[in-house]
């Protein structure tokens, strides 16, 4: 009996030792946090500027550039559909939004697979270098073609977010991972609250200051400076989190695993997750469908919101920035003070509540005739957004064996990226051809489906 107890105690000591070896210091988590914060501040600067940017490229096109070539094709359809010319820029925006997300959807798993073979830090530096280059190209984009090239490079390089998750998993234990992942949420909240305001402020200051050159150069250079600082900071301060002995030996093995996160059929069937019971498989597939359908509709309406405010209510760049500040602040306050404290047995209830709540928010936005009504709809939208994704990801983490949690949440992130790759272009086509009110009302009606799917399962 004593010998058996001794073996158990020694086993626990060895396990604790291995966990301690996995946590070299808190420095890596801190570096990841500040790296993500700088990246997200730079990334979100462009958000309130999108409608005005596309109007700018239309005005400077010489009639033979890429914008005019695309415009000629669009006009053939606009005549048939009787769509107003002034909202054609929403199609360009939808295309760019979907293209960016689609490249991120393809690139992130491949970057993750390469990092399993060659290490996290080299791939992180490669991604951050590409992001810095994309911001520099934006600053130099004298025409629409260069701007598209900048967005393409930025989308391909956006694997730094998934790499940050992998690095945190490398240096944390199961018991400390949730607290470390909370830093990622804080970085996103701060970035999406402050970044759009910075972009809008510099754009407005440039125009009021009468400086030479396009009005977007200063916010673009500011984004480039932040991205360059991020690159230098990671190069100097980040330690490799995946030692050589823990890496995948074969590149083909890593790439084949990444393909499971790109193939839509495998994603919806959760083919790469093993050791699941029939009940868990059905739960995951139903939850995956609800999550994808929600984000598909939601991301499209979310993306076109800036265009609605621009065309219908005449929002300036600064007003767009204030709108993002209000959305981000509401979400950050709710998530930090309330959502993260929701009891586990109430998570599904609040996930469903958030899914139902998003429907009236879009109805209010669709029918809004005054700015105050619009603001109320956006506030309801912010409250629902703060609840849905967090609660649904928590539900996901409860299903399946614990050692498969990483794979399951990875599939859900890929489903979300795929939805965001499809949603903006579909919603933008509807916005252009049917009008904003009809588009938002159709989207609100379609959003009835996700909560009905979620209601059928019990987790």
Short mmCIF file of C-alpha atoms in Angstrom, two decimals:
data_model
loop_
_atom_site.label_atom_id
_atom_site.label_comp_id
_atom_site.label_asym_id
_atom_site.label_seq_id
_atom_site.Cartn_x
_atom_site.Cartn_y
_atom_site.Cartn_z
CA UNK A 1 0.00 0.00 0.00
CA UNK A 2 2.82 2.39 0.94
CA UNK A 3 4.75 1.52 -2.22
CA UNK A 4 1.68 2.16 -4.34
CA UNK A 5 1.09 5.52 -2.71
CA UNK A 6 4.74 6.38 -3.23
CA UNK A 7 4.48 5.60 -6.96
CA UNK A 8 1.36 7.78 -7.27
CA UNK A 9 3.07 10.68 -5.48
CA UNK A 10 6.17 10.34 -7.64
CA UNK A 11 3.97 10.28 -10.74
CA UNK A 12 2.24 13.47 -9.66
CA UNK A 13 5.59 15.12 -8.95
CA UNK A 14 6.87 14.16 -12.40
CA UNK A 15 3.69 15.47 -14.02
CA UNK A 16 3.97 18.73 -12.09
CA UNK A 17 7.60 18.98 -13.17
CA UNK A 18 6.61 18.55 -16.80
CA UNK A 19 3.96 21.25 -16.42
CA UNK A 20 6.52 23.59 -14.83
CA UNK A 21 8.89 22.94 -17.73
CA UNK A 22 6.08 23.98 -20.08
CA UNK A 23 5.89 27.38 -18.40
CA UNK A 24 9.34 28.96 -18.84
CA UNK A 25 8.11 32.42 -17.81
CA UNK A 26 5.24 34.83 -18.12
CA UNK A 27 7.29 36.84 -20.63
CA UNK A 28 5.98 34.93 -23.65
CA UNK A 29 2.36 35.61 -22.75
CA UNK A 30 3.14 39.28 -22.28
CA UNK A 31 4.93 39.47 -25.65
CA UNK A 32 1.99 37.77 -27.38
CA UNK A 33 -0.45 40.22 -25.78
CA UNK A 34 1.42 43.37 -26.82
CA UNK A 35 2.13 41.95 -30.29
CA UNK A 36 -1.57 41.25 -30.85
CA UNK A 37 -2.52 44.66 -29.46
CA UNK A 38 -0.23 46.51 -31.89
CA UNK A 39 -1.41 44.34 -34.78
CA UNK A 40 -5.11 44.88 -34.03
CA UNK A 41 -4.70 48.63 -33.56
CA UNK A 42 -3.10 48.79 -37.01
CA UNK A 43 -5.63 46.39 -38.57
CA UNK A 44 -8.74 48.24 -37.33
CA UNK A 45 -7.64 51.72 -38.44
CA UNK A 46 -9.04 51.13 -41.91
CA UNK A 47 -12.52 50.03 -40.79
CA UNK A 48 -14.26 53.44 -40.58
CA UNK A 49 -12.43 54.61 -43.73
CA UNK A 50 -13.57 51.86 -46.13
CA UNK A 51 -16.54 53.64 -47.79
CA UNK A 52 -14.61 56.89 -48.24
CA UNK A 53 -11.55 55.01 -49.51
CA UNK A 54 -13.53 53.31 -52.26
CA UNK A 55 -15.13 56.63 -53.23
CA UNK A 56 -11.60 58.06 -53.45
CA UNK A 57 -10.32 55.33 -55.77
CA UNK A 58 -13.36 55.82 -57.99
CA UNK A 59 -12.67 59.56 -58.23
CA UNK A 60 -8.95 59.20 -59.10
CA UNK A 61 -9.39 56.39 -61.64
CA UNK A 62 -8.33 57.54 -65.11
CA UNK A 63 -10.92 55.50 -66.96
CA UNK A 64 -8.47 52.74 -67.82
CA UNK A 65 -7.59 51.42 -64.38
CA UNK A 66 -8.82 48.33 -62.59
CA UNK A 67 -11.66 50.23 -60.91
CA UNK A 68 -13.07 51.34 -64.27
CA UNK A 69 -12.72 47.87 -65.78
CA UNK A 70 -14.76 46.38 -62.94
CA UNK A 71 -17.18 49.31 -63.02
CA UNK A 72 -17.96 48.68 -66.70
CA UNK A 73 -19.01 45.11 -65.94
CA UNK A 74 -21.09 46.18 -62.95
CA UNK A 75 -22.98 48.79 -64.96
CA UNK A 76 -24.25 46.10 -67.33
CA UNK A 77 -26.03 44.44 -64.40
CA UNK A 78 -27.05 47.66 -62.62
CA UNK A 79 -29.06 48.77 -65.65
CA UNK A 80 -30.96 45.48 -65.62
CA UNK A 81 -31.58 45.58 -61.86
CA UNK A 82 -32.15 49.34 -61.72
CA UNK A 83 -29.60 49.57 -58.90
CA UNK A 84 -28.42 53.08 -57.93
CA UNK A 85 -24.93 53.99 -59.12
CA UNK A 86 -23.98 55.66 -55.84
CA UNK A 87 -23.90 52.36 -53.92
CA UNK A 88 -21.73 50.40 -56.36
CA UNK A 89 -18.76 50.90 -54.03
CA UNK A 90 -20.40 48.50 -51.59
CA UNK A 91 -19.73 45.71 -54.12
CA UNK A 92 -16.03 46.56 -54.14
CA UNK A 93 -16.04 46.62 -50.36
CA UNK A 94 -17.83 43.27 -50.15
CA UNK A 95 -15.38 41.72 -52.59
CA UNK A 96 -12.38 43.00 -50.64
CA UNK A 97 -13.86 41.95 -47.30
CA UNK A 98 -14.59 38.43 -48.51
CA UNK A 99 -11.24 38.14 -50.29
CA UNK A 100 -9.34 39.16 -47.15
CA UNK A 101 -11.21 36.67 -44.96
CA UNK A 102 -10.94 33.89 -47.55
CA UNK A 103 -7.16 34.31 -47.78
CA UNK A 104 -7.00 34.26 -43.98
CA UNK A 105 -9.14 31.10 -43.98
CA UNK A 106 -6.68 29.41 -46.38
CA UNK A 107 -3.48 30.82 -44.94
CA UNK A 108 -3.91 30.39 -41.19
CA UNK A 109 -4.00 26.54 -41.10
CA UNK A 110 -1.06 26.32 -43.52
CA UNK A 111 0.99 28.80 -41.49
CA UNK A 112 0.12 26.80 -38.37
CA UNK A 113 1.25 23.56 -40.05
CA UNK A 114 4.55 25.14 -41.14
CA UNK A 115 5.09 26.41 -37.59
CA UNK A 116 4.68 22.83 -36.30
CA UNK A 117 7.66 21.89 -38.48
CA UNK A 118 9.91 24.98 -38.47
CA UNK A 119 8.94 26.65 -35.18
CA UNK A 120 6.53 29.39 -34.14
CA UNK A 121 8.85 32.39 -34.15
CA UNK A 122 10.09 32.19 -37.78
CA UNK A 123 6.52 31.93 -39.09
CA UNK A 124 5.36 34.72 -36.78
CA UNK A 125 8.08 37.01 -38.13
CA UNK A 126 7.11 36.08 -41.69
CA UNK A 127 3.46 36.94 -41.01
CA UNK A 128 4.26 40.23 -39.28
CA UNK A 129 6.60 41.19 -42.13
CA UNK A 130 3.81 40.57 -44.64
CA UNK A 131 1.35 42.63 -42.56
CA UNK A 132 3.80 45.55 -42.37
CA UNK A 133 4.30 45.37 -46.15
CA UNK A 134 0.54 45.43 -46.72
CA UNK A 135 0.16 48.63 -44.68
CA UNK A 136 3.07 50.24 -46.54
CA UNK A 137 1.47 49.35 -49.87
CA UNK A 138 -1.79 50.88 -48.66
CA UNK A 139 0.05 54.14 -47.95
CA UNK A 140 1.54 54.02 -51.48
CA UNK A 141 -1.67 52.90 -53.22
CA UNK A 142 -2.16 55.60 -55.83
CA UNK A 143 -4.71 53.39 -57.59
CA UNK A 144 -7.20 50.64 -56.82
CA UNK A 145 -4.95 47.84 -58.12
CA UNK A 146 -2.21 48.56 -55.57
CA UNK A 147 -4.81 48.76 -52.81
CA UNK A 148 -6.12 45.29 -53.75
CA UNK A 149 -2.56 43.94 -53.73
CA UNK A 150 -2.11 45.37 -50.23
CA UNK A 151 -5.28 43.61 -49.03
CA UNK A 152 -4.20 40.31 -50.63
CA UNK A 153 -0.80 40.38 -48.89
CA UNK A 154 -2.47 41.35 -45.61
CA UNK A 155 -4.99 38.51 -45.82
CA UNK A 156 -2.36 35.87 -46.59
CA UNK A 157 -0.21 37.13 -43.71
CA UNK A 158 -2.98 37.19 -41.10
CA UNK A 159 -1.98 33.80 -39.67
CA UNK A 160 -0.35 35.63 -36.75
CA UNK A 161 -3.60 35.45 -34.76
CA UNK A 162 -3.82 31.64 -34.89
CA UNK A 163 -0.07 31.45 -34.23
CA UNK A 164 -0.59 33.53 -31.09
CA UNK A 165 -3.16 30.98 -29.88
CA UNK A 166 -0.72 28.15 -30.59
CA UNK A 167 2.10 29.92 -28.71
CA UNK A 168 -0.12 30.42 -25.67
CA UNK A 169 -1.03 26.72 -25.78
CA UNK A 170 2.69 25.87 -25.92
CA UNK A 171 3.58 27.77 -22.76
CA UNK A 172 0.50 27.21 -20.57
CA UNK A 173 -1.05 24.29 -18.75
CA UNK A 174 -4.70 23.29 -18.81
CA UNK A 175 -5.27 25.12 -15.53
CA UNK A 176 -3.64 28.40 -16.61
CA UNK A 177 -4.68 28.49 -20.27
CA UNK A 178 -8.08 30.14 -19.77
CA UNK A 179 -6.53 33.10 -17.97
CA UNK A 180 -3.89 33.45 -20.69
CA UNK A 181 -6.50 33.27 -23.45
CA UNK A 182 -8.36 36.09 -21.71
CA UNK A 183 -5.43 38.32 -22.64
CA UNK A 184 -6.22 37.62 -26.30
CA UNK A 185 -9.81 38.75 -25.74
CA UNK A 186 -8.60 41.92 -24.01
CA UNK A 187 -6.26 42.68 -26.94
CA UNK A 188 -9.16 42.29 -29.39
CA UNK A 189 -11.45 44.48 -27.30
CA UNK A 190 -8.89 47.28 -26.90
CA UNK A 191 -7.86 47.08 -30.55
CA UNK A 192 -11.42 47.32 -31.88
CA UNK A 193 -12.29 50.15 -29.46
CA UNK A 194 -9.26 52.39 -30.07
CA UNK A 195 -8.01 51.45 -33.57
CA UNK A 196 -10.96 52.80 -35.62
CA UNK A 197 -10.88 56.08 -33.70
CA UNK A 198 -7.16 56.49 -34.41
CA UNK A 199 -7.70 55.89 -38.12
CA UNK A 200 -10.63 58.31 -38.29
CA UNK A 201 -8.78 60.97 -36.27
CA UNK A 202 -5.67 60.94 -38.45
CA UNK A 203 -7.75 60.98 -41.64
CA UNK A 204 -9.69 64.01 -40.40
CA UNK A 205 -6.55 65.77 -39.14
CA UNK A 206 -4.86 65.25 -42.51
CA UNK A 207 -7.74 66.85 -44.40
CA UNK A 208 -8.12 69.77 -41.97
CA UNK A 209 -4.36 70.34 -41.95
CA UNK A 210 -4.29 70.80 -45.72
CA UNK A 211 -1.33 68.47 -46.14
CA UNK A 212 -0.26 67.35 -49.56
CA UNK A 213 -1.09 63.83 -50.72
CA UNK A 214 -4.17 61.64 -50.28
CA UNK A 215 -5.99 61.92 -46.95
CA UNK A 216 -5.48 58.22 -46.10
CA UNK A 217 -1.65 58.33 -46.20
CA UNK A 218 -1.21 59.39 -42.56
CA UNK A 219 -3.44 56.65 -41.03
CA UNK A 220 -1.83 54.11 -43.40
CA UNK A 221 1.68 55.16 -42.36
CA UNK A 222 0.59 55.06 -38.71
CA UNK A 223 -0.61 51.47 -39.25
CA UNK A 224 2.70 50.64 -40.97
CA UNK A 225 4.68 52.14 -38.08
CA UNK A 226 2.76 50.05 -35.55
CA UNK A 227 3.25 46.91 -37.66
CA UNK A 228 6.98 47.60 -38.03
CA UNK A 229 7.31 48.12 -34.26
CA UNK A 230 5.43 44.87 -33.74
CA UNK A 231 7.86 43.04 -36.04
CA UNK A 232 10.93 44.45 -34.25
CA UNK A 233 9.40 43.78 -30.82
CA UNK A 234 8.71 40.12 -31.59
CA UNK A 235 12.13 39.64 -33.21
CA UNK A 236 13.87 40.99 -30.12
CA UNK A 237 11.66 39.80 -27.26
CA UNK A 238 9.82 36.60 -28.24
CA UNK A 239 11.38 33.24 -27.42
CA UNK A 240 10.68 30.13 -29.48
CA UNK A 241 7.85 28.32 -27.68
CA UNK A 242 8.02 25.03 -29.58
CA UNK A 243 11.31 23.19 -28.98
CA UNK A 244 12.80 21.09 -31.76
CA UNK A 245 11.96 17.82 -30.00
CA UNK A 246 8.25 18.72 -29.96
CA UNK A 247 7.98 19.59 -33.65
CA UNK A 248 6.43 17.57 -36.46
CA UNK A 249 9.22 15.85 -38.35
CA UNK A 250 7.50 15.60 -41.74
CA UNK A 251 6.19 18.62 -43.63
CA UNK A 252 3.71 16.45 -45.52
CA UNK A 253 2.18 15.29 -42.21
CA UNK A 254 1.69 18.87 -41.06
CA UNK A 255 0.20 20.03 -44.36
CA UNK A 256 -2.19 17.06 -44.56
CA UNK A 257 -3.45 17.97 -41.09
CA UNK A 258 -3.92 21.58 -42.16
CA UNK A 259 -6.04 20.54 -45.15
CA UNK A 260 -8.66 19.18 -42.76
CA UNK A 261 -9.22 22.78 -41.65
CA UNK A 262 -9.71 23.98 -45.25
CA UNK A 263 -11.99 21.30 -46.73
CA UNK A 264 -15.58 22.47 -45.98
CA UNK A 265 -16.95 18.91 -45.99
CA UNK A 266 -14.44 17.80 -43.36
CA UNK A 267 -15.15 20.93 -41.31
CA UNK A 268 -18.91 20.42 -41.09
CA UNK A 269 -18.51 16.70 -40.38
CA UNK A 270 -15.68 17.21 -37.82
CA UNK A 271 -13.79 14.43 -39.62
CA UNK A 272 -10.44 15.24 -38.04
CA UNK A 273 -11.74 14.74 -34.48
CA UNK A 274 -11.56 11.18 -33.21
CA UNK A 275 -12.93 9.28 -30.20
CA UNK A 276 -16.30 11.04 -30.26
CA UNK A 277 -19.52 9.44 -29.12
CA UNK A 278 -22.53 9.55 -31.44
CA UNK A 279 -24.17 12.11 -29.16
CA UNK A 280 -21.10 14.35 -29.13
CA UNK A 281 -20.79 14.11 -32.92
CA UNK A 282 -24.41 15.16 -33.43
CA UNK A 283 -24.00 18.01 -30.93
CA UNK A 284 -20.88 19.32 -32.64
CA UNK A 285 -22.35 19.12 -36.13
CA UNK A 286 -25.52 20.92 -35.08
CA UNK A 287 -23.58 23.56 -33.18
CA UNK A 288 -21.22 23.97 -36.13
CA UNK A 289 -24.11 24.55 -38.54
CA UNK A 290 -25.70 27.09 -36.21
CA UNK A 291 -22.38 28.90 -35.73
CA UNK A 292 -21.59 29.01 -39.45
CA UNK A 293 -25.07 30.17 -40.48
CA UNK A 294 -25.08 32.86 -37.80
CA UNK A 295 -21.66 34.22 -38.77
CA UNK A 296 -22.45 33.99 -42.49
CA UNK A 297 -25.47 36.30 -42.15
CA UNK A 298 -24.04 38.36 -39.30
CA UNK A 299 -20.67 39.10 -40.96
CA UNK A 300 -22.37 40.23 -44.15
CA UNK A 301 -24.67 42.64 -42.35
CA UNK A 302 -21.85 43.75 -40.04
CA UNK A 303 -19.61 44.56 -43.01
CA UNK A 304 -22.25 46.58 -44.85
CA UNK A 305 -23.14 48.60 -41.73
CA UNK A 306 -20.47 51.21 -42.48
CA UNK A 307 -21.84 51.61 -46.01
CA UNK A 308 -25.40 51.99 -44.69
CA UNK A 309 -24.25 54.73 -42.32
CA UNK A 310 -22.24 56.35 -45.11
CA UNK A 311 -24.95 56.43 -47.77
CA UNK A 312 -28.18 56.62 -45.75
CA UNK A 313 -27.13 58.83 -42.83
CA UNK A 314 -24.12 60.62 -44.35
CA UNK A 315 -21.71 59.58 -41.61
CA UNK A 316 -18.27 61.17 -41.81
CA UNK A 317 -15.10 59.20 -41.11
CA UNK A 318 -15.07 60.55 -37.56
CA UNK A 319 -18.70 59.57 -37.00
CA UNK A 320 -17.86 56.07 -38.26
CA UNK A 321 -15.04 56.00 -35.72
CA UNK A 322 -17.39 57.02 -32.90
CA UNK A 323 -19.77 54.26 -33.96
CA UNK A 324 -17.02 51.63 -33.67
CA UNK A 325 -15.98 53.12 -30.33
CA UNK A 326 -19.53 52.71 -29.01
CA UNK A 327 -19.82 49.13 -30.29
CA UNK A 328 -16.43 48.13 -28.92
CA UNK A 329 -16.92 49.77 -25.54
CA UNK A 330 -20.33 48.15 -25.04
CA UNK A 331 -18.95 44.72 -25.93
CA UNK A 332 -15.82 45.11 -23.79
CA UNK A 333 -17.80 46.20 -20.72
CA UNK A 334 -20.34 43.39 -21.05
CA UNK A 335 -17.72 40.70 -21.68
CA UNK A 336 -15.45 41.79 -18.85
CA UNK A 337 -18.12 42.50 -16.23
CA UNK A 338 -20.88 40.02 -17.02
CA UNK A 339 -20.47 37.50 -19.85
CA UNK A 340 -17.35 35.87 -18.45
CA UNK A 341 -19.20 35.31 -15.15
CA UNK A 342 -22.19 33.52 -16.66
CA UNK A 343 -22.65 30.18 -14.79
CA UNK A 344 -21.79 27.11 -16.92
CA UNK A 345 -25.34 25.76 -16.63
CA UNK A 346 -26.72 29.01 -18.11
CA UNK A 347 -24.33 29.31 -21.07
CA UNK A 348 -26.68 27.76 -23.63
CA UNK A 349 -29.57 29.91 -22.44
CA UNK A 350 -27.62 33.12 -22.99
CA UNK A 351 -26.24 31.87 -26.31
CA UNK A 352 -29.84 31.40 -27.51
CA UNK A 353 -30.87 34.75 -26.02
CA UNK A 354 -28.07 36.49 -27.89
CA UNK A 355 -29.07 34.78 -31.15
CA UNK A 356 -32.68 35.93 -30.72
CA UNK A 357 -31.62 39.44 -29.71
CA UNK A 358 -29.61 40.07 -32.88
CA UNK A 359 -32.80 39.74 -34.97
CA UNK A 360 -34.64 42.84 -33.66
CA UNK A 361 -31.36 44.78 -33.75
CA UNK A 362 -31.16 44.41 -37.52
CA UNK A 363 -34.88 45.12 -37.94
CA UNK A 364 -34.42 48.40 -36.05
CA UNK A 365 -31.37 49.31 -38.18
CA UNK A 366 -33.27 48.43 -41.37
CA UNK A 367 -36.24 50.65 -40.51
CA UNK A 368 -34.31 53.48 -38.81
CA UNK A 369 -35.17 56.95 -40.08
CA UNK A 370 -33.24 58.91 -37.46
CA UNK A 371 -29.74 58.64 -36.04
CA UNK A 372 -31.11 57.97 -32.54
CA UNK A 373 -33.10 54.98 -33.77
CA UNK A 374 -30.02 53.75 -35.62
CA UNK A 375 -27.92 54.11 -32.46
CA UNK A 376 -30.45 52.12 -30.45
CA UNK A 377 -30.38 49.32 -33.03
CA UNK A 378 -26.57 49.31 -32.98
CA UNK A 379 -26.61 49.18 -29.16
CA UNK A 380 -28.88 46.10 -29.19
CA UNK A 381 -26.59 44.60 -31.85
CA UNK A 382 -23.55 45.19 -29.58
CA UNK A 383 -25.24 43.52 -26.61
CA UNK A 384 -26.14 40.42 -28.64
CA UNK A 385 -22.66 40.20 -30.17
CA UNK A 386 -21.03 40.32 -26.73
CA UNK A 387 -23.05 37.25 -25.72
CA UNK A 388 -23.19 34.98 -28.77
CA UNK A 389 -19.65 34.13 -29.85
CA UNK A 390 -18.25 33.86 -26.31
CA UNK A 391 -21.10 31.62 -25.13
CA UNK A 392 -21.02 29.42 -28.24
CA UNK A 393 -17.26 28.89 -27.98
CA UNK A 394 -17.76 27.96 -24.31
CA UNK A 395 -20.40 25.41 -25.35
CA UNK A 396 -18.00 23.94 -27.89
CA UNK A 397 -15.30 23.45 -25.27
CA UNK A 398 -17.67 21.24 -23.23
CA UNK A 399 -18.14 18.65 -26.00
CA UNK A 400 -15.81 15.73 -26.63
CA UNK A 401 -12.71 14.46 -24.80
CA UNK A 402 -10.47 17.06 -23.20
CA UNK A 403 -7.46 16.10 -25.32
CA UNK A 404 -9.48 16.94 -28.46
CA UNK A 405 -10.54 20.43 -27.31
CA UNK A 406 -7.83 22.15 -29.36
CA UNK A 407 -8.87 20.36 -32.55
CA UNK A 408 -12.57 21.06 -31.96
CA UNK A 409 -12.12 24.77 -31.27
CA UNK A 410 -9.76 24.98 -34.25
CA UNK A 411 -12.49 23.62 -36.52
CA UNK A 412 -14.95 26.16 -35.13
CA UNK A 413 -12.50 28.99 -35.83
CA UNK A 414 -12.15 27.70 -39.39
CA UNK A 415 -15.93 27.53 -39.79
CA UNK A 416 -16.10 31.11 -38.58
CA UNK A 417 -13.39 32.21 -41.03
CA UNK A 418 -15.21 30.47 -43.90
CA UNK A 419 -18.48 32.19 -42.95
CA UNK A 420 -16.74 35.57 -42.86
CA UNK A 421 -15.23 34.83 -46.27
CA UNK A 422 -18.69 34.27 -47.81
CA UNK A 423 -20.91 36.69 -45.89
CA UNK A 424 -19.65 40.14 -46.98
CA UNK A 425 -19.83 39.53 -50.74
CA UNK A 426 -23.33 38.00 -50.56
CA UNK A 427 -24.65 40.82 -48.35
CA UNK A 428 -22.97 43.46 -50.52
CA UNK A 429 -24.62 42.10 -53.68
CA UNK A 430 -28.00 42.19 -51.90
CA UNK A 431 -27.29 45.71 -50.57
CA UNK A 432 -26.46 46.89 -54.08
CA UNK A 433 -29.33 45.21 -55.90
CA UNK A 434 -32.15 45.28 -53.30
CA UNK A 435 -31.26 48.21 -51.08
CA UNK A 436 -30.15 48.39 -47.46
CA UNK A 437 -33.56 48.07 -45.77
CA UNK A 438 -34.60 44.98 -47.73
CA UNK A 439 -31.20 43.37 -47.22
CA UNK A 440 -31.29 43.86 -43.45
CA UNK A 441 -34.87 42.64 -43.15
CA UNK A 442 -34.07 39.48 -45.15
CA UNK A 443 -30.97 38.95 -43.00
CA UNK A 444 -32.99 39.39 -39.82
CA UNK A 445 -35.52 36.79 -41.03
CA UNK A 446 -32.72 34.35 -41.92
CA UNK A 447 -31.19 34.76 -38.45
CA UNK A 448 -34.17 32.88 -37.00
CA UNK A 449 -32.51 29.64 -38.13
CA UNK A 450 -29.43 29.50 -35.78
CA UNK A 451 -31.35 29.73 -32.45
CA UNK A 452 -33.84 27.11 -33.70
CA UNK A 453 -30.93 24.75 -34.45
CA UNK A 454 -29.37 25.44 -31.05
CA UNK A 455 -32.66 24.85 -29.25
CA UNK A 456 -32.82 21.26 -30.56
CA UNK A 457 -29.63 20.22 -28.75
CA UNK A 458 -28.84 20.10 -25.04
CA UNK A 459 -25.23 20.42 -23.94
#
